[in-house]
PDB file of C-alpha atoms and ligand atoms in Angstrom:
ATOM      1  CA  MET A  55     197.282 245.219  65.183  1.00 96.00           C
ATOM      2  CA  GLU A  56     196.629 242.617  67.582  1.00 98.00           C
ATOM      3  CA  ASN A  57     196.701 242.167  71.166  1.00 98.00           C
ATOM      4  CA  VAL A  58     198.962 240.187  72.789  1.00 98.00           C
ATOM      5  CA  ALA A  59     199.438 238.136  76.716  1.00 98.00           C
ATOM      6  CA  CYS A  60     202.942 237.990  77.972  1.00 98.00           C
ATOM      7  CA  ASN A  61     205.550 235.596  75.426  1.00 98.00           C
ATOM      8  CA  LEU A  62     207.330 234.333  78.882  1.00 98.00           C
ATOM      9  CA  CYS A  63     204.537 233.740  81.686  1.00 98.00           C
ATOM     10  CA  GLY A  64     201.310 233.841  79.415  1.00 98.00           C
ATOM     11  CA  SER A  65     200.026 236.864  82.147  1.00 98.00           C
ATOM     12  CA  GLY A  66     197.210 238.895  80.211  1.00 97.00           C
ATOM     13  CA  ARG A  67     198.127 242.234  82.914  1.00 98.00           C
ATOM     14  CA  HIS A  68     200.700 244.568  81.984  1.00 98.00           C
ATOM     15  CA  THR A  69     201.472 248.323  82.861  1.00 98.00           C
ATOM     16  CA  PRO A  70     202.195 250.822  79.987  1.00 98.00           C
ATOM     17  CA  VAL A  71     205.579 252.295  79.795  1.00 98.00           C
ATOM     18  CA  TYR A  72     206.033 254.307  77.440  1.00 97.00           C
ATOM     19  CA  GLU A  73     204.584 255.500  74.125  1.00 98.00           C
ATOM     20  CA  MET A  74     206.866 256.462  70.880  1.00 98.00           C
ATOM     21  CA  PRO A  75     206.554 256.535  67.117  1.00 97.00           C
ATOM     22  CA  ASP A  76     207.950 254.727  64.440  1.00 97.00           C
ATOM     23  CA  ARG A  77     211.023 257.223  64.518  1.00 94.00           C
ATOM     24  CA  ARG A  78     212.602 255.739  61.492  1.00 93.00           C
ATOM     25  CA  PHE A  79     209.475 255.624  59.095  1.00 94.00           C
ATOM     26  CA  PHE A  80     206.473 256.268  60.234  1.00 96.00           C
ATOM     27  CA  ARG A  81     206.549 259.091  62.688  1.00 93.00           C
ATOM     28  CA  GLU A  82     202.573 259.376  62.957  1.00 95.00           C
ATOM     29  CA  GLU A  83     202.406 255.931  64.247  1.00 97.00           C
ATOM     30  CA  PHE A  84     202.519 255.922  67.723  1.00 98.00           C
ATOM     31  CA  PHE A  85     202.756 252.526  69.717  1.00 98.00           C
ATOM     32  CA  THR A  86     202.954 251.608  73.462  1.00 98.00           C
ATOM     33  CA  VAL A  87     205.655 249.523  75.051  1.00 98.00           C
ATOM     34  CA  VAL A  88     204.151 247.725  78.264  1.00 98.00           C
ATOM     35  CA  GLU A  89     205.530 245.645  80.802  1.00 98.00           C
ATOM     36  CA  CYS A  90     204.011 242.054  82.161  1.00 98.00           C
ATOM     37  CA  ASN A  91     202.783 242.761  85.876  1.00 98.00           C
ATOM     38  CA  GLN A  92     203.619 239.138  86.744  1.00 98.00           C
ATOM     39  CA  CYS A  93     207.339 238.611  84.891  1.00 98.00           C
ATOM     40  CA  GLY A  94     208.537 241.653  83.976  1.00 98.00           C
ATOM     41  CA  LEU A  95     208.854 241.071  80.215  1.00 98.00           C
ATOM     42  CA  GLY A  96     208.544 244.439  78.145  1.00 98.00           C
ATOM     43  CA  PHE A  97     206.766 244.102  74.611  1.00 98.00           C
ATOM     44  CA  VAL A  98     205.054 246.560  72.329  1.00 98.00           C
ATOM     45  CA  ASN A  99     201.007 245.800  72.704  1.00 98.00           C
ATOM     46  CA  PRO A 100     199.025 246.064  70.703  1.00 98.00           C
ATOM     47  CA  ARG A 101     201.535 245.208  67.828  1.00 98.00           C
ATOM     48  CA  PRO A 102     201.433 244.949  63.993  1.00 98.00           C
ATOM     49  CA  ALA A 103     200.449 241.101  63.510  1.00 98.00           C
ATOM     50  CA  ALA A 104     202.837 239.172  61.274  1.00 95.00           C
ATOM     51  CA  ALA A 105     201.743 239.678  57.983  1.00 94.00           C
ATOM     52  CA  GLU A 106     201.558 243.529  58.839  1.00 96.00           C
ATOM     53  CA  MET A 107     205.178 243.630  59.358  1.00 95.00           C
ATOM     54  CA  GLN A 108     206.928 243.847  56.180  1.00 93.00           C
ATOM     55  CA  LYS A 109     205.489 247.608  55.775  1.00 95.00           C
ATOM     56  CA  TYR A 110     208.059 248.369  58.729  1.00 96.00           C
ATOM     57  CA  TYR A 111     211.137 247.022  56.950  1.00 93.00           C
ATOM     58  CA  PRO A 112     211.337 249.099  53.485  1.00 90.00           C
ATOM     59  CA  ARG A 113     213.949 248.917  51.336  1.00 85.00           C
ATOM     60  CA  GLU A 114     215.734 251.581  53.007  1.00 85.00           C
ATOM     61  CA  TYR A 115     216.106 249.577  56.467  1.00 87.00           C
ATOM     62  CA  TYR A 116     218.795 247.255  54.814  1.00 82.00           C
ATOM     63  CA  GLN A 117     220.661 249.796  52.583  1.00 75.00           C
ATOM     64  CA  ASN A 118     224.147 250.080  54.476  1.00 68.00           C
ATOM     65  CA  PRO A 119     226.724 251.114  51.923  1.00 63.00           C
ATOM     66  CA  PRO A 120     230.024 249.513  53.080  1.00 64.00           C
ATOM     67  CA  THR A 121     232.748 251.822  53.966  1.00 69.00           C
ATOM     68  CA  THR A 122     236.284 251.127  54.806  1.00 69.00           C
ATOM     69  CA  SER A 123     236.014 252.485  58.431  1.00 74.00           C
ATOM     70  CA  HIS A 124     232.167 249.664  58.201  1.00 81.00           C
ATOM     71  CA  HIS A 125     234.878 246.720  57.266  1.00 84.00           C
ATOM     72  CA  HIS A 126     236.855 247.642  60.311  1.00 86.00           C
ATOM     73  CA  TYR A 127     233.970 247.768  62.313  1.00 86.00           C
ATOM     74  CA  LEU A 128     232.901 244.815  61.549  1.00 90.00           C
ATOM     75  CA  LYS A 129     236.058 242.955  62.170  1.00 91.00           C
ATOM     76  CA  ARG A 130     236.414 244.146  65.565  1.00 93.00           C
ATOM     77  CA  ARG A 131     232.585 243.238  65.872  1.00 94.00           C
ATOM     78  CA  PHE A 132     233.309 239.802  64.827  1.00 96.00           C
ATOM     79  CA  THR A 133     235.913 238.961  66.811  1.00 95.00           C
ATOM     80  CA  ALA A 134     234.190 239.899  69.682  1.00 96.00           C
ATOM     81  CA  GLN A 135     231.085 237.737  68.997  1.00 97.00           C
ATOM     82  CA  ALA A 136     233.901 234.619  68.326  1.00 96.00           C
ATOM     83  CA  ALA A 137     235.295 234.936  71.781  1.00 95.00           C
ATOM     84  CA  TYR A 138     232.024 233.774  73.400  1.00 96.00           C
ATOM     85  CA  LEU A 139     232.228 230.851  71.243  1.00 94.00           C
ATOM     86  CA  GLU A 140     236.211 229.978  72.360  1.00 88.00           C
ATOM     87  CA  GLU A 141     235.326 228.113  75.118  1.00 81.00           C
ATOM     88  CA  LEU A 142     233.961 225.511  73.255  1.00 84.00           C
ATOM     89  CA  GLY A 143     237.371 224.546  72.299  1.00 75.00           C
ATOM     90  CA  HIS A 144     238.905 222.537  69.324  1.00 68.00           C
ATOM     91  CA  ASP A 145     238.473 219.101  70.445  1.00 68.00           C
ATOM     92  CA  GLY A 146     239.312 217.655  67.063  1.00 66.00           C
ATOM     93  CA  GLY A 147     236.162 217.566  63.979  1.00 74.00           C
ATOM     94  CA  ARG A 148     234.804 220.882  63.300  1.00 88.00           C
ATOM     95  CA  LYS A 149     232.162 222.653  65.279  1.00 94.00           C
ATOM     96  CA  LYS A 150     228.900 223.293  63.969  1.00 96.00           C
ATOM     97  CA  LEU A 151     227.588 226.909  64.156  1.00 97.00           C
ATOM     98  CA  LEU A 152     223.884 228.162  63.067  1.00 98.00           C
ATOM     99  CA  ASP A 153     223.387 231.773  63.236  1.00 98.00           C
ATOM    100  CA  VAL A 154     219.993 232.999  63.263  1.00 98.00           C
ATOM    101  CA  GLY A 155     219.013 236.353  61.462  1.00 96.00           C
ATOM    102  CA  CYS A 156     222.857 236.225  59.878  1.00 95.00           C
ATOM    103  CA  ALA A 157     221.711 238.956  57.185  1.00 91.00           C
ATOM    104  CA  ASN A 158     223.966 238.886  54.204  1.00 90.00           C
ATOM    105  CA  GLY A 159     226.107 236.033  56.140  1.00 93.00           C
ATOM    106  CA  GLU A 160     229.330 237.993  57.052  1.00 93.00           C
ATOM    107  CA  PHE A 161     229.327 236.952  60.502  1.00 96.00           C
ATOM    108  CA  PRO A 162     229.247 232.907  59.760  1.00 97.00           C
ATOM    109  CA  ARG A 163     231.586 233.369  57.209  1.00 96.00           C
ATOM    110  CA  PHE A 164     234.282 235.074  59.220  1.00 95.00           C
ATOM    111  CA  MET A 165     233.483 231.887  61.704  1.00 96.00           C
ATOM    112  CA  ALA A 166     234.353 229.637  58.529  1.00 95.00           C
ATOM    113  CA  THR A 167     237.459 231.175  58.612  1.00 93.00           C
ATOM    114  CA  ARG A 168     238.348 230.323  61.795  1.00 92.00           C
ATOM    115  CA  GLY A 169     237.399 226.433  61.334  1.00 92.00           C
ATOM    116  CA  TRP A 170     233.519 226.045  61.841  1.00 95.00           C
ATOM    117  CA  ASN A 171     231.074 224.392  59.722  1.00 96.00           C
ATOM    118  CA  VAL A 172     228.809 227.066  59.309  1.00 97.00           C
ATOM    119  CA  GLU A 173     224.769 227.185  58.540  1.00 97.00           C
ATOM    120  CA  GLY A 174     222.258 230.548  58.825  1.00 97.00           C
ATOM    121  CA  VAL A 175     218.560 231.351  59.133  1.00 97.00           C
ATOM    122  CA  GLU A 176     217.557 234.332  57.427  1.00 95.00           C
ATOM    123  CA  VAL A 177     213.910 235.329  56.370  1.00 92.00           C
ATOM    124  CA  SER A 178     214.227 239.084  55.137  1.00 87.00           C
ATOM    125  CA  GLU A 179     213.813 239.110  51.403  1.00 78.00           C
ATOM    126  CA  SER A 180     216.036 242.221  51.153  1.00 67.00           C
ATOM    127  CA  SER A 181     219.606 240.523  51.900  1.00 66.00           C
ATOM    128  CA  GLN A 182     221.536 238.742  49.314  1.00 74.00           C
ATOM    129  CA  ARG A 183     221.501 235.473  48.418  1.00 83.00           C
ATOM    130  CA  ILE A 184     223.977 233.273  49.792  1.00 91.00           C
ATOM    131  CA  THR A 185     225.475 230.788  48.173  1.00 91.00           C
ATOM    132  CA  ASP A 186     228.820 229.572  50.114  1.00 94.00           C
ATOM    133  CA  PHE A 187     227.065 228.103  52.656  1.00 96.00           C
ATOM    134  CA  ARG A 188     223.722 226.673  53.764  1.00 96.00           C
ATOM    135  CA  VAL A 189     220.857 229.060  54.754  1.00 96.00           C
ATOM    136  CA  TYR A 190     217.399 228.432  55.985  1.00 96.00           C
ATOM    137  CA  THR A 191     214.983 231.444  54.895  1.00 94.00           C
ATOM    138  CA  GLU A 192     211.915 230.268  57.108  1.00 94.00           C
ATOM    139  CA  GLU A 193     211.364 231.988  60.472  1.00 95.00           C
ATOM    140  CA  PHE A 194     213.822 230.009  62.851  1.00 98.00           C
ATOM    141  CA  GLN A 195     211.258 227.798  64.664  1.00 97.00           C
ATOM    142  CA  ASN A 196     210.178 226.477  61.054  1.00 97.00           C
ATOM    143  CA  ILE A 197     213.346 225.509  59.961  1.00 97.00           C
ATOM    144  CA  PRO A 198     213.304 221.541  58.740  1.00 96.00           C
ATOM    145  CA  LEU A 199     215.455 220.245  61.679  1.00 96.00           C
ATOM    146  CA  ASN A 200     214.545 218.909  64.736  1.00 95.00           C
ATOM    147  CA  GLU A 201     217.748 217.279  65.994  1.00 96.00           C
ATOM    148  CA  PRO A 202     220.629 217.968  68.358  1.00 97.00           C
ATOM    149  CA  ALA A 203     223.263 218.684  65.560  1.00 96.00           C
ATOM    150  CA  TYR A 204     224.689 222.065  66.401  1.00 97.00           C
ATOM    151  CA  ASP A 205     227.694 223.060  68.863  1.00 97.00           C
ATOM    152  CA  ALA A 206     226.700 226.718  69.187  1.00 98.00           C
ATOM    153  CA  VAL A 207     223.623 228.870  68.143  1.00 98.00           C
ATOM    154  CA  THR A 208     223.847 232.466  68.036  1.00 98.00           C
ATOM    155  CA  ALA A 209     221.714 235.263  67.367  1.00 98.00           C
ATOM    156  CA  TRP A 210     223.044 238.842  67.614  1.00 97.00           C
ATOM    157  CA  ALA A 211     220.280 241.721  67.686  1.00 97.00           C
ATOM    158  CA  VAL A 212     217.201 239.161  66.801  1.00 98.00           C
ATOM    159  CA  LEU A 213     214.915 237.871  69.706  1.00 98.00           C
ATOM    160  CA  GLU A 214     213.908 241.372  70.094  1.00 98.00           C
ATOM    161  CA  HIS A 215     212.397 241.760  66.303  1.00 97.00           C
ATOM    162  CA  VAL A 216     210.531 238.370  66.419  1.00 97.00           C
ATOM    163  CA  HIS A 217     206.781 238.111  67.108  1.00 98.00           C
ATOM    164  CA  ASP A 218     207.671 234.675  69.539  1.00 98.00           C
ATOM    165  CA  PRO A 219     210.591 234.239  71.364  1.00 98.00           C
ATOM    166  CA  MET A 220     209.646 231.372  73.458  1.00 98.00           C
ATOM    167  CA  ALA A 221     209.612 229.389  69.748  1.00 98.00           C
ATOM    168  CA  TYR A 222     213.185 230.651  69.518  1.00 98.00           C
ATOM    169  CA  PHE A 223     214.632 229.814  72.469  1.00 98.00           C
ATOM    170  CA  ARG A 224     212.929 225.963  72.133  1.00 98.00           C
ATOM    171  CA  LYS A 225     214.223 225.495  68.878  1.00 98.00           C
ATOM    172  CA  ALA A 226     217.642 226.442  69.967  1.00 98.00           C
ATOM    173  CA  SER A 227     217.294 223.737  72.950  1.00 98.00           C
ATOM    174  CA  ARG A 228     216.529 221.030  70.613  1.00 98.00           C
ATOM    175  CA  LEU A 229     218.801 222.058  68.065  1.00 98.00           C
ATOM    176  CA  LEU A 230     221.690 222.068  70.286  1.00 98.00           C
ATOM    177  CA  LYS A 231     223.799 219.371  71.642  1.00 96.00           C
ATOM    178  CA  GLN A 232     224.261 218.837  75.365  1.00 95.00           C
ATOM    179  CA  GLY A 233     226.500 221.455  76.711  1.00 94.00           C
ATOM    180  CA  GLY A 234     226.440 223.441  73.310  1.00 96.00           C
ATOM    181  CA  LEU A 235     226.052 227.238  73.504  1.00 97.00           C
ATOM    182  CA  PHE A 236     223.370 229.361  72.851  1.00 98.00           C
ATOM    183  CA  VAL A 237     224.955 232.996  72.702  1.00 98.00           C
ATOM    184  CA  PHE A 238     222.392 236.013  72.023  1.00 98.00           C
ATOM    185  CA  LEU A 239     222.344 240.114  71.924  1.00 98.00           C
ATOM    186  CA  VAL A 240     219.194 241.593  73.421  1.00 98.00           C
ATOM    187  CA  PRO A 241     218.122 245.202  74.460  1.00 97.00           C
ATOM    188  CA  ASN A 242     218.317 245.416  78.228  1.00 97.00           C
ATOM    189  CA  PHE A 243     215.486 246.693  79.559  1.00 97.00           C
ATOM    190  CA  GLY A 244     216.609 247.753  82.734  1.00 95.00           C
ATOM    191  CA  SER A 245     218.603 250.668  81.267  1.00 96.00           C
ATOM    192  CA  VAL A 246     217.762 253.907  81.271  1.00 95.00           C
ATOM    193  CA  ALA A 247     218.226 253.909  77.173  1.00 95.00           C
ATOM    194  CA  SER A 248     216.078 251.515  76.505  1.00 96.00           C
ATOM    195  CA  ARG A 249     213.272 251.957  79.225  1.00 96.00           C
ATOM    196  CA  HIS A 250     212.942 255.913  79.070  1.00 96.00           C
ATOM    197  CA  LEU A 251     215.049 257.268  76.258  1.00 95.00           C
ATOM    198  CA  PHE A 252     213.343 256.826  73.279  1.00 96.00           C
ATOM    199  CA  CYS A 253     216.203 254.908  71.861  1.00 94.00           C
ATOM    200  CA  GLU A 254     214.253 251.554  70.840  1.00 97.00           C
ATOM    201  CA  ASP A 255     213.752 251.131  67.271  1.00 96.00           C
ATOM    202  CA  ILE A 256     209.644 250.459  67.205  1.00 98.00           C
ATOM    203  CA  PRO A 257     207.787 248.613  66.162  1.00 98.00           C
ATOM    204  CA  ARG A 258     210.663 246.662  64.937  1.00 97.00           C
ATOM    205  CA  HIS A 259     211.851 246.070  67.938  1.00 98.00           C
ATOM    206  CA  LEU A 260     208.802 244.102  70.120  1.00 98.00           C
ATOM    207  CA  TYR A 261     210.595 242.805  73.020  1.00 98.00           C
ATOM    208  CA  PHE A 262     212.848 243.964  75.899  1.00 98.00           C
ATOM    209  CA  PHE A 263     214.235 241.734  78.058  1.00 98.00           C
ATOM    210  CA  THR A 264     216.043 241.789  82.020  1.00 97.00           C
ATOM    211  CA  ARG A 265     218.600 239.696  83.191  1.00 95.00           C
ATOM    212  CA  GLU A 266     215.829 238.368  85.293  1.00 97.00           C
ATOM    213  CA  THR A 267     213.356 237.883  81.858  1.00 98.00           C
ATOM    214  CA  VAL A 268     215.992 236.041  80.090  1.00 98.00           C
ATOM    215  CA  ARG A 269     216.991 233.783  83.244  1.00 97.00           C
ATOM    216  CA  GLN A 270     213.684 232.648  83.340  1.00 98.00           C
ATOM    217  CA  TYR A 271     213.269 232.040  79.632  1.00 98.00           C
ATOM    218  CA  LEU A 272     216.082 229.817  79.355  1.00 98.00           C
ATOM    219  CA  GLU A 273     215.162 227.821  82.640  1.00 97.00           C
ATOM    220  CA  LYS A 274     212.127 227.140  80.720  1.00 98.00           C
ATOM    221  CA  THR A 275     213.636 226.076  77.822  1.00 98.00           C
ATOM    222  CA  GLY A 276     216.296 223.716  79.408  1.00 97.00           C
ATOM    223  CA  PHE A 277     219.505 226.271  79.378  1.00 97.00           C
ATOM    224  CA  THR A 278     221.850 226.969  82.365  1.00 96.00           C
ATOM    225  CA  LEU A 279     222.625 230.923  81.944  1.00 96.00           C
ATOM    226  CA  GLU A 280     226.532 230.922  81.974  1.00 95.00           C
ATOM    227  CA  LYS A 281     227.187 234.488  81.652  1.00 94.00           C
ATOM    228  CA  GLU A 282     225.753 238.233  80.992  1.00 94.00           C
ATOM    229  CA  ASP A 283     227.801 240.897  79.460  1.00 93.00           C
ATOM    230  CA  ASN A 284     226.567 244.457  79.185  1.00 91.00           C
ATOM    231  CA  GLY A 285     228.701 246.268  77.241  1.00 88.00           C
ATOM    232  CA  ARG A 286     229.191 248.270  73.511  1.00 89.00           C
ATOM    233  CA  LYS A 287     231.856 245.940  71.836  1.00 90.00           C
ATOM    234  CA  ILE A 288     229.068 244.161  69.694  1.00 92.00           C
ATOM    235  CA  TYR A 289     226.392 246.524  69.157  1.00 91.00           C
ATOM    236  CA  LYS A 290     225.685 250.411  70.888  1.00 89.00           C
ATOM    237  CA  LEU A 291     222.907 251.738  72.435  1.00 90.00           C
ATOM    238  CA  ALA A 292     223.722 255.514  72.953  1.00 88.00           C
ATOM    239  CA  PRO A 293     222.145 256.925  76.397  1.00 91.00           C
ATOM    240  CA  ASN A 294     220.818 259.991  73.791  1.00 91.00           C
ATOM    241  CA  ASN A 295     219.334 262.769  75.905  1.00 93.00           C
ATOM    242  CA  TRP A 296     220.495 260.875  79.001  1.00 93.00           C
ATOM    243  CA  LEU A 297     221.242 264.327  80.701  1.00 92.00           C
ATOM    244  CA  ALA A 298     217.651 266.252  79.591  1.00 92.00           C
ATOM    245  CA  PHE A 299     216.359 263.111  80.901  1.00 94.00           C
ATOM    246  CA  MET A 300     217.856 263.327  84.476  1.00 93.00           C
ATOM    247  CA  VAL A 301     217.199 266.866  84.461  1.00 92.00           C
ATOM    248  CA  ARG A 302     213.453 266.522  83.890  1.00 94.00           C
ATOM    249  CA  THR A 303     212.789 263.730  85.725  1.00 96.00           C
ATOM    250  CA  ARG A 304     215.371 263.916  89.136  1.00 93.00           C
ATOM    251  CA  LEU A 305     215.261 267.451  89.280  1.00 94.00           C
ATOM    252  CA  LEU A 306     212.123 269.047  88.199  1.00 95.00           C
ATOM    253  CA  GLY A 307     210.277 265.983  89.199  1.00 97.00           C
ATOM    254  CA  LYS A 308     208.215 265.891  85.782  1.00 96.00           C
ATOM    255  CA  LYS A 309     207.880 263.253  83.057  1.00 95.00           C
ATOM    256  CA  TYR A 310     209.834 262.525  80.276  1.00 96.00           C
ATOM    257  CA  SER A 311     207.790 261.782  77.584  1.00 96.00           C
ATOM    258  CA  PHE A 312     208.507 261.492  73.444  1.00 96.00           C
ATOM    259  CA  GLY A 313     207.271 265.005  73.014  1.00 94.00           C
ATOM    260  CA  ASP A 314     209.978 266.267  75.139  1.00 94.00           C
ATOM    261  CA  VAL A 315     212.752 264.817  72.988  1.00 94.00           C
ATOM    262  CA  PRO A 316     214.407 266.936  70.518  1.00 94.00           C
ATOM    263  CA  LEU A 317     215.655 265.576  66.846  1.00 93.00           C
ATOM    264  CA  THR A 318     218.429 263.632  66.542  1.00 91.00           C
ATOM    265  CA  SER A 319     221.067 265.424  64.180  1.00 90.00           C
ATOM    266  CA  LYS A 320     220.379 262.496  61.747  1.00 90.00           C
ATOM    267  CA  GLU A 321     216.259 263.149  61.655  1.00 91.00           C
ATOM    268  CA  TYR A 322     217.139 267.117  61.883  1.00 94.00           C
ATOM    269  CA  ARG A 323     219.432 266.863  58.574  1.00 94.00           C
ATOM    270  CA  ARG A 324     216.405 264.688  57.319  1.00 91.00           C
ATOM    271  CA  VAL A 325     213.782 267.090  58.083  1.00 91.00           C
ATOM    272  CA  HIS A 326     215.933 270.383  57.179  1.00 95.00           C
ATOM    273  CA  HIS A 327     217.540 268.741  54.026  1.00 95.00           C
ATOM    274  CA  LEU A 328     220.939 269.252  55.162  1.00 95.00           C
ATOM    275  CA  GLN A 329     224.033 267.275  54.248  1.00 93.00           C
ATOM    276  CA  SER A 330     226.156 265.914  56.997  1.00 91.00           C
ATOM    277  CA  GLY A 331     229.044 268.641  57.744  1.00 94.00           C
ATOM    278  CA  ILE A 332     230.091 271.381  59.942  1.00 95.00           C
ATOM    279  CA  ALA A 333     227.396 273.733  58.554  1.00 95.00           C
ATOM    280  CA  ALA A 334     224.590 271.088  59.688  1.00 95.00           C
ATOM    281  CA  ALA A 335     226.216 270.140  62.812  1.00 94.00           C
ATOM    282  CA  LEU A 336     226.597 274.245  63.455  1.00 95.00           C
ATOM    283  CA  LYS A 337     223.091 274.241  62.979  1.00 96.00           C
ATOM    284  CA  TYR A 338     221.957 271.686  64.960  1.00 95.00           C
ATOM    285  CA  ALA A 339     224.047 272.636  68.042  1.00 94.00           C
ATOM    286  CA  ALA A 340     221.824 276.140  67.672  1.00 96.00           C
ATOM    287  CA  TYR A 341     218.755 274.052  67.647  1.00 95.00           C
ATOM    288  CA  SER A 342     219.470 271.992  70.460  1.00 93.00           C
ATOM    289  CA  PRO A 343     222.651 272.774  72.711  1.00 92.00           C
ATOM    290  CA  ALA A 344     221.789 270.395  75.184  1.00 90.00           C
ATOM    291  CA  SER A 345     222.092 267.247  72.711  1.00 90.00           C
ATOM    292  CA  VAL A 346     225.377 268.636  72.169  1.00 90.00           C
ATOM    293  CA  MET A 347     226.126 268.715  75.986  1.00 91.00           C
ATOM    294  CA  ASP A 348     224.591 265.313  76.178  1.00 91.00           C
ATOM    295  CA  ARG A 349     227.197 263.756  73.320  1.00 89.00           C
ATOM    296  CA  MET A 350     230.057 264.712  75.106  1.00 92.00           C
ATOM    297  CA  LEU A 351     229.140 262.977  78.103  1.00 92.00           C
ATOM    298  CA  TRP A 352     228.254 259.549  76.643  1.00 90.00           C
ATOM    299  CA  PRO A 353     231.762 258.372  76.697  1.00 91.00           C
ATOM    300  CA  VAL A 354     231.340 258.673  80.736  1.00 93.00           C
ATOM    301  CA  ILE A 355     227.962 257.661  81.086  1.00 93.00           C
ATOM    302  CA  GLU A 356     228.420 254.751  79.008  1.00 93.00           C
ATOM    303  CA  THR A 357     231.411 253.604  81.206  1.00 93.00           C
ATOM    304  CA  ALA A 358     229.309 254.545  84.396  1.00 92.00           C
ATOM    305  CA  GLN A 359     226.560 251.887  82.823  1.00 92.00           C
ATOM    306  CA  ILE A 360     228.746 249.305  82.065  1.00 92.00           C
ATOM    307  CA  LEU A 361     230.513 249.190  85.256  1.00 91.00           C
ATOM    308  CA  ARG A 362     227.015 248.894  86.747  1.00 90.00           C
ATOM    309  CA  LYS A 363     225.500 246.669  84.056  1.00 90.00           C
ATOM    310  CA  SER A 364     222.887 249.112  83.272  1.00 91.00           C
ATOM    311  CA  TYR A 365     223.887 249.485  79.606  1.00 95.00           C
ATOM    312  CA  GLY A 366     221.438 249.349  76.834  1.00 95.00           C
ATOM    313  CA  VAL A 367     222.189 246.057  75.354  1.00 96.00           C
ATOM    314  CA  SER A 368     223.146 242.823  76.751  1.00 96.00           C
ATOM    315  CA  THR A 369     225.338 239.192  75.581  1.00 97.00           C
ATOM    316  CA  TYR A 370     224.213 236.223  77.158  1.00 97.00           C
ATOM    317  CA  VAL A 371     225.940 232.905  76.930  1.00 97.00           C
ATOM    318  CA  ALA A 372     223.882 230.175  78.082  1.00 97.00           C
ATOM    319  CA  ARG A 373     224.449 226.460  78.112  1.00 97.00           C
ATOM    320  CA  ARG A 374     222.416 223.274  76.881  1.00 96.00           C
ATOM    321  CA  GLY A 375     221.295 221.278  79.599  1.00 90.00           C
ATOM    322  CA  LEU A 376     223.544 220.412  82.676  1.00 68.00           C
ATOM    323  CA  THR A 377     220.376 221.787  85.006  1.00 54.00           C
ATOM    324  CA  LYS A 378     218.835 220.021  87.685  1.00 52.00           C
ATOM    325  CA  LYS A 379     215.571 220.155  86.494  1.00 48.00           C
ATOM    326  CA  HIS A 380     216.446 219.057  82.715  1.00 44.00           C
TER     327      HIS A 380
HETATM  328 ZN1  LIG B 501     204.936 237.847  81.823  1.00 50.16          ZN
END
């Protein structure tokens, strides 16, 4: 474990926001999420050092059996992701995309069918080997390129996983042509789900961003923020236990800590060795009726959050250059 200063402003002063364990793999290991007193960046501190992280990405983390509905879901997601790059247009010549954290390469492959020249970056050894386009296997900041050669760099749910987000912003800035786009999705630390409901995948998620901290990262690295989309088209972060949280904090004036959080239905099935199905759903409803009620409210709560730009994840579109300072 290591203690770190703020990655954005360098300050060593921060305040604890919440404590929670690694819910997926090591439920006995607790971590603290803090908020920088100076700039508001959220981060896990202390945290496992880079060399200790492998343990938290076991093989099961990458297992995601493909199903038909999964393919439909991916197509919808990729179409939503591609829409952010459309404004670059087609002025003859093929545009060049670098997808950071490309996993098995499905998004770049999708963009290739839309006429893009694609490359990827992926450090995970558990991903399948990609042979149809170039993939760099080092950490993004270490890949052997330093020239502005790309029209777009994308990073979908990547920056919250890395140990040095600033190095990623800098590298994206270096590799993009003037006017090129950096498009990325990150957790929204201004949301109830990210900040209060213990929904973050800790310690795989190490950083939590707000509109303001993203704006500062971009300003320091030569970008102009063009757009923030706060919604669930690409990835979702359901406001799990929103109802219980509101009742406990707003109505009863108490603190809502991890000990107050019921198991999710998936966790419940795992603990009780149940297959998913009606019987398991009924048992879970008896175990936590509030969760079932909460679940019914999600569509309403999520829609309200998206309208108020307080949903759990945000997609940002930033343009290289075009600022007064740079
Ligand atoms: Zn800071």
